[in-house]
mmCIF file of C-alpha atoms in Angstrom:
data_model
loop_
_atom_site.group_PDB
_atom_site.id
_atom_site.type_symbol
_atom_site.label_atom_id
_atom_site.label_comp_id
_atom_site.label_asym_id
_atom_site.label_seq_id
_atom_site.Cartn_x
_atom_site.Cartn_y
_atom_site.Cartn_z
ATOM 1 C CA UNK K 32 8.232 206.990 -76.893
ATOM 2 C CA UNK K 33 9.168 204.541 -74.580
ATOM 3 C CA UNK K 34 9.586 201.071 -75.527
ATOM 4 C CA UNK K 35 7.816 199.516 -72.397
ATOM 5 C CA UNK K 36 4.604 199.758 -74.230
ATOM 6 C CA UNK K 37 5.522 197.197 -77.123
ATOM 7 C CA UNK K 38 7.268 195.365 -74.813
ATOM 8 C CA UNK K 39 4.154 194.555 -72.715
ATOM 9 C CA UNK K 40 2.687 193.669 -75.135
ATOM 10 C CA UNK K 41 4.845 191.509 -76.554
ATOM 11 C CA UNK K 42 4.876 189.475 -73.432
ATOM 12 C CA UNK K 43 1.358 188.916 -73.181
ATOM 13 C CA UNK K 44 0.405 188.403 -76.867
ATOM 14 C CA UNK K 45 2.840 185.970 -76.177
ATOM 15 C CA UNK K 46 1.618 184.325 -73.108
ATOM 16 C CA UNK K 47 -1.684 184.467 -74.599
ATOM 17 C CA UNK K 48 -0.948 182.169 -78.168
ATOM 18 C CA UNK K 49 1.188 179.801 -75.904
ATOM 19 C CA UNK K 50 -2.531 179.309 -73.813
ATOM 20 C CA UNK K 51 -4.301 178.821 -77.181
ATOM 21 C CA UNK K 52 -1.737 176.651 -78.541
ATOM 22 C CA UNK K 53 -2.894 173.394 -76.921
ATOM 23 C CA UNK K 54 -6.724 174.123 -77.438
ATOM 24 C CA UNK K 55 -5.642 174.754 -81.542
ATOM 25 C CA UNK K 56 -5.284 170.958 -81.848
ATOM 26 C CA UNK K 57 -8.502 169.342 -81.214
ATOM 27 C CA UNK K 58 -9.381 171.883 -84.258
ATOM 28 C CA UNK K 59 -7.246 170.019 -86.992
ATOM 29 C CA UNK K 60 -8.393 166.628 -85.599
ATOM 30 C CA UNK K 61 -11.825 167.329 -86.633
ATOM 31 C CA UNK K 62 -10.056 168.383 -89.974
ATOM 32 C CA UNK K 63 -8.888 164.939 -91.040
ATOM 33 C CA UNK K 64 -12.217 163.583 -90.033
ATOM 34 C CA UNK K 65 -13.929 165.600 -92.849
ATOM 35 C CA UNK K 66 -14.258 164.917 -96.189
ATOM 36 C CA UNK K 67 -12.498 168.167 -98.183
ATOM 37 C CA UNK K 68 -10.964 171.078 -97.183
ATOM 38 C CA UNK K 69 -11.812 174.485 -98.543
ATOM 39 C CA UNK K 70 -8.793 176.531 -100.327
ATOM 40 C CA UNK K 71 -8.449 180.159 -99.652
ATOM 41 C CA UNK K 72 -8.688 182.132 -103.166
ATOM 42 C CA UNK K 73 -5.418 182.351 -104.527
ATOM 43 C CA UNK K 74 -3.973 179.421 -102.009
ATOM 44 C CA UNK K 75 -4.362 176.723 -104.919
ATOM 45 C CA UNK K 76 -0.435 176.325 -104.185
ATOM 46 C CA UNK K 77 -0.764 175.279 -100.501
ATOM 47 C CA UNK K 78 -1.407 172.119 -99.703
ATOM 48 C CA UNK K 79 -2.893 170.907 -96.178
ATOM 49 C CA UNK K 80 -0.228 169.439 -94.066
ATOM 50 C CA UNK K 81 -0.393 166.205 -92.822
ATOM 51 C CA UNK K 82 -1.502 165.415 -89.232
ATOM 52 C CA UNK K 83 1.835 164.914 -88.199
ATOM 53 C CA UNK K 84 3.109 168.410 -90.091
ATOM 54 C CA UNK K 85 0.576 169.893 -88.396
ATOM 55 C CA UNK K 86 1.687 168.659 -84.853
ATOM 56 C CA UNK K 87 4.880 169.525 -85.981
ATOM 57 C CA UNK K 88 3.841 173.543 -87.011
ATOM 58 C CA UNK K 89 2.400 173.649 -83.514
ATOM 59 C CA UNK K 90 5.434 172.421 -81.627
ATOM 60 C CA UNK K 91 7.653 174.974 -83.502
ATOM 61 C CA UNK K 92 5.240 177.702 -83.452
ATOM 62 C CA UNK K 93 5.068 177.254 -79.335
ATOM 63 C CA UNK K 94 8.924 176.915 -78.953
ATOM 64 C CA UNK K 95 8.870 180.824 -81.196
ATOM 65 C CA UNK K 96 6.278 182.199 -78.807
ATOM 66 C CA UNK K 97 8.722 181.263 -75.982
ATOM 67 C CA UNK K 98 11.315 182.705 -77.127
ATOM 68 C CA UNK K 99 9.173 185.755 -78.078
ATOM 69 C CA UNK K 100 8.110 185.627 -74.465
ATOM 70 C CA UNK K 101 11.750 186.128 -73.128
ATOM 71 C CA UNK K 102 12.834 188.108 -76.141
ATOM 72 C CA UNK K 103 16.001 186.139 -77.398
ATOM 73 C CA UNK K 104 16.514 186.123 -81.018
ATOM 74 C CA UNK K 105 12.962 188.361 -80.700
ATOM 75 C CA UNK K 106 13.324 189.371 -84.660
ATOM 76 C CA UNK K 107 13.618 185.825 -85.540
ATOM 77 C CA UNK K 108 10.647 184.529 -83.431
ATOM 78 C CA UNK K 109 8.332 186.747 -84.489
ATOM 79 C CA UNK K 110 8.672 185.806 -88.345
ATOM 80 C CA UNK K 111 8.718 182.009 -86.999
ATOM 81 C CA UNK K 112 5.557 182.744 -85.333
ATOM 82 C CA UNK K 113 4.425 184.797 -88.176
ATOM 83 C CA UNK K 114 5.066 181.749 -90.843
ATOM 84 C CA UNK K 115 3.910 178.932 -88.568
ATOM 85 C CA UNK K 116 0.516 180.368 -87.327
ATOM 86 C CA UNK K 117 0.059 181.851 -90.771
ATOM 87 C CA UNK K 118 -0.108 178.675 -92.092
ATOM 88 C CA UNK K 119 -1.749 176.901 -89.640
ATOM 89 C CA UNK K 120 -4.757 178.760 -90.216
ATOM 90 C CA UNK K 121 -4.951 179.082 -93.739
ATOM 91 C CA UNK K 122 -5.449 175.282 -94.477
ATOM 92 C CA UNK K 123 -9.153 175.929 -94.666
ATOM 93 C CA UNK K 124 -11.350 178.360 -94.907
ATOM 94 C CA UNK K 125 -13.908 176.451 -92.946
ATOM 95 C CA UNK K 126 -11.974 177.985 -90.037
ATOM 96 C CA UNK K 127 -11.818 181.557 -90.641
ATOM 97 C CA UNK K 128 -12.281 183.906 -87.667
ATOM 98 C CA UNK K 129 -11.802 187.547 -87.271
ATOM 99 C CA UNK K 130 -9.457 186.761 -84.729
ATOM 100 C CA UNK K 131 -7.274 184.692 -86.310
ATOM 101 C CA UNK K 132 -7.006 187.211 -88.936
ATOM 102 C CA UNK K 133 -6.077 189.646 -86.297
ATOM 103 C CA UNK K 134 -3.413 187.703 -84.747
ATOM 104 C CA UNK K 135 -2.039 186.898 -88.447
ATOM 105 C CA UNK K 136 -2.010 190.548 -88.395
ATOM 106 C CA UNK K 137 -0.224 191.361 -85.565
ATOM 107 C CA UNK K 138 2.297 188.948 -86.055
ATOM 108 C CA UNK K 139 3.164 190.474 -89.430
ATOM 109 C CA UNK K 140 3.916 193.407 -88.031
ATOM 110 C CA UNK K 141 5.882 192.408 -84.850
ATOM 111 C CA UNK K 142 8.183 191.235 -87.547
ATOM 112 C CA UNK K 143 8.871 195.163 -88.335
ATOM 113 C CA UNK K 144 8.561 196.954 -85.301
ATOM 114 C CA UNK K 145 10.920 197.086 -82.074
ATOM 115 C CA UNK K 146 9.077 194.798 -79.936
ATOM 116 C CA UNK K 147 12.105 193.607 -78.130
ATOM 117 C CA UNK K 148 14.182 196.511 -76.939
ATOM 118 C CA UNK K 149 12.141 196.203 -73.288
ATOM 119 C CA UNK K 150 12.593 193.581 -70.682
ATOM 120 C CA UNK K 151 14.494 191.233 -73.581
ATOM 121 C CA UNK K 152 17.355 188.830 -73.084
ATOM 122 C CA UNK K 153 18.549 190.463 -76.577
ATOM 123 C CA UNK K 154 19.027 193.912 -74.756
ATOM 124 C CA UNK K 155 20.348 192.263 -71.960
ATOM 125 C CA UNK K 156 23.259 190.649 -73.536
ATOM 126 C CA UNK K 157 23.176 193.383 -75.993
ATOM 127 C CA UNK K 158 23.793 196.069 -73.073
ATOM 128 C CA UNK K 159 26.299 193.824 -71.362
ATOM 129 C CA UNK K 160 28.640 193.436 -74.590
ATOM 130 C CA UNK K 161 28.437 197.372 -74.860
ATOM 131 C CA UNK K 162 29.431 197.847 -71.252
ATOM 132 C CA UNK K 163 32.290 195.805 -71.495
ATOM 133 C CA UNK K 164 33.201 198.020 -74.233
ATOM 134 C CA UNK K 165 32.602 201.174 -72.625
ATOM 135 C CA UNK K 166 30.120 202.314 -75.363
ATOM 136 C CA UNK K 167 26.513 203.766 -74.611
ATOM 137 C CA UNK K 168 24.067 201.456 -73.962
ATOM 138 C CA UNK K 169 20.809 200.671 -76.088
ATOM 139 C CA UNK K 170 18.275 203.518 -75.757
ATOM 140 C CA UNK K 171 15.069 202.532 -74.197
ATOM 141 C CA UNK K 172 12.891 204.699 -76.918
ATOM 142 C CA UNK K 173 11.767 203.888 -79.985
ATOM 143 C CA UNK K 174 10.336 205.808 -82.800
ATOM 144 C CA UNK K 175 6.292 206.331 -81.833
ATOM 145 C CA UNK K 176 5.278 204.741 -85.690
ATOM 146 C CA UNK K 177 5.963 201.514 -84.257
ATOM 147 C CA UNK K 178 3.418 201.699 -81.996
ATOM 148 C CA UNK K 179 0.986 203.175 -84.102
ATOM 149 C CA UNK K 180 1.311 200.665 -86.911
ATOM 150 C CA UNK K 181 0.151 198.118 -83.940
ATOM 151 C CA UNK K 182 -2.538 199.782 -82.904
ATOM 152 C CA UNK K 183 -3.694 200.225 -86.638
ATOM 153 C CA UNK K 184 -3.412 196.313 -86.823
ATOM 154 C CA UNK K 185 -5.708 196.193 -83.685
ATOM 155 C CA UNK K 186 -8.614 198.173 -85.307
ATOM 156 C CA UNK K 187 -8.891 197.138 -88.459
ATOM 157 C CA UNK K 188 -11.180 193.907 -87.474
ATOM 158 C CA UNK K 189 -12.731 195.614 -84.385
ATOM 159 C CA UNK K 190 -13.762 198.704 -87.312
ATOM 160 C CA UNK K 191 -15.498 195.779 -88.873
ATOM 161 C CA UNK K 192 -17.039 194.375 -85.955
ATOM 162 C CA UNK K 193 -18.803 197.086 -84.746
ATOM 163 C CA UNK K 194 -20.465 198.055 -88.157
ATOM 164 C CA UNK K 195 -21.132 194.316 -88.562
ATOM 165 C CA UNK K 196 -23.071 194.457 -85.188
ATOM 166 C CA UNK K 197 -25.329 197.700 -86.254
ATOM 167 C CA UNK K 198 -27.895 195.527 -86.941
ATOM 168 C CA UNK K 199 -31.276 193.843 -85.659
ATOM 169 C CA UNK K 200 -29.944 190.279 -85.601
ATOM 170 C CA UNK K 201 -27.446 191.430 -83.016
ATOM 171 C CA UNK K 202 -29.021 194.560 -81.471
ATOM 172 C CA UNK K 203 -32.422 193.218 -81.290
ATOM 173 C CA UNK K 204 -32.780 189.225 -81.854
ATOM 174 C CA UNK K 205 -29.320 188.817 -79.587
ATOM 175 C CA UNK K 206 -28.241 186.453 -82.465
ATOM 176 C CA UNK K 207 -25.537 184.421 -82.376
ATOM 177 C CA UNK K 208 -24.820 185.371 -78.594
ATOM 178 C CA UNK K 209 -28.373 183.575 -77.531
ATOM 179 C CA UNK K 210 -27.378 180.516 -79.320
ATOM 180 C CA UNK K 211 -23.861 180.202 -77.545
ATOM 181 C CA UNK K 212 -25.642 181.322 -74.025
ATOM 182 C CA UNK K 213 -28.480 178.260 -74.920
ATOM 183 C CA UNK K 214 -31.356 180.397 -75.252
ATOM 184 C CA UNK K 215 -30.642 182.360 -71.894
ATOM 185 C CA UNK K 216 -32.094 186.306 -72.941
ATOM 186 C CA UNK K 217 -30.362 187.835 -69.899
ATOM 187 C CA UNK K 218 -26.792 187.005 -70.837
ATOM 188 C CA UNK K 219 -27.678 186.658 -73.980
ATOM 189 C CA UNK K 220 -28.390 190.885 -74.306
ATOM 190 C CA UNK K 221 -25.534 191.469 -71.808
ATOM 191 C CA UNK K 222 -23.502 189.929 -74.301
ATOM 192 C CA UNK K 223 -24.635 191.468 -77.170
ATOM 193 C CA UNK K 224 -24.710 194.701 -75.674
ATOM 194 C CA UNK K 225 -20.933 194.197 -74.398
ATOM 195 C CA UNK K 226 -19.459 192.782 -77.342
ATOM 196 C CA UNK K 227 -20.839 195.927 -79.241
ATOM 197 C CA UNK K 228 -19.502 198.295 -76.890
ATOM 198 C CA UNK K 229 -15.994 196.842 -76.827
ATOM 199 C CA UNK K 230 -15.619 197.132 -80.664
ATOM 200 C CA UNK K 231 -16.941 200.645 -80.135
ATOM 201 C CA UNK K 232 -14.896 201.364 -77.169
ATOM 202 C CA UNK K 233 -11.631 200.546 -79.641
ATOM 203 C CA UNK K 234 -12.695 202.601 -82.596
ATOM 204 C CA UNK K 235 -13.498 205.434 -80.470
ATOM 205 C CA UNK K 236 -9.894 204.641 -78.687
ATOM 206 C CA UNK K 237 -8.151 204.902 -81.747
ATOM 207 C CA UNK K 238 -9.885 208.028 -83.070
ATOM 208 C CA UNK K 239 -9.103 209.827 -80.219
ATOM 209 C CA UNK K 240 -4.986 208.562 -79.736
ATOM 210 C CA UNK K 241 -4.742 210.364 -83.322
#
């Protein structure tokens, strides 16, 4: 298969966790205003950082994503981003989300797959050095497992999701989406209704690319 379709998305799960990366910090101040964090099970060994570590994990996890962006050095940036977000969000369980998990996810396996062999500095200069030397340049495919093993990342919450959402707290009630939309039923159902159908939509998706 073409490598086009891991490389767009490389680009924009990049461009999306630089975005998030500045709203990620008012989380951790309200950390070291609590009293205790919560461990993960099995995390006894990992301390939480200190405020300034934790500025630190965010600077070097955005500098990664940039040059995950661009693809140069793509292999090493995506286990940089991998380590840094990893444990940025595993300081306390107080902030798990579904999504986090996902992106955790996700960047585990961009470690593995050929994410950067489209629209990539790294083919770029990699191409260049091979023309120089007369030798064939870097094919533009890549094995179609690669992009398989990222869409199996991508369903594996959204699997969850919509099972979670079978149910007449969501379906019915509109709960939690009526809390965030302040009591509002409209939007509050629309939302409901949408969010179910996207985590449907994906399943179904997935089902059907196999």
């Amino acid at each position: 298969m073409h490598s086009s379709s891991l490389g767009l998305f490389r680009i924009l799960l990049a461009a999306n966790l630089i975005l998030q990366n500045d709203k990620f910090r008012p989380v951790f101040t309200q950390l070291y205003a609590s009293y205790a964090t919560f461990q993960y099970s099995g995390f006894w060994w990992y301390k939480a950082p200190t405020a300034a570590q934790i500025e630190e994990l965010l600077f070097i996890n955005k500098i990664a994503l940039c040059f995950l962006l661009v693809g140069c050095g793509t292999k090493v940036a995506a286990t940089i981003n991998f380590i840094t977000f990893f444990l940025i969000f595993h300081i306390c369980e107080s902030y798990f989300n579904n999504h986090y998990v996902l992106v955790c996810q996700i960047a585990a396996v961009s470690i593995f797959v050929e994410m950067g062999r489209w629209l990539t500095v790294d083919t770029a200069v990699r191409n260049t050095l091979l023309r120089r030397q007369g030798k064939p340049l870097l094919s533009v495919y890549i094995p179609r497992y690669h992009l398989f093993l990222m869409q199996v990342m991508m369903v594996i919450p959204y699997v969850g999701g919509a099972i979670a959402k079978i149910n007449w707290d969501w379906l019915g009630r509109c709960e939690p989406p009526i809390t965030w939309f302040g009591g509002e039923p409209l939007c509050s159902a629309a939302a409901a209704t949408v969010c179910y159908g996207c985590d449907s939509l994906v399943v179904a998706k997935r089902v059907a690319w196999t």
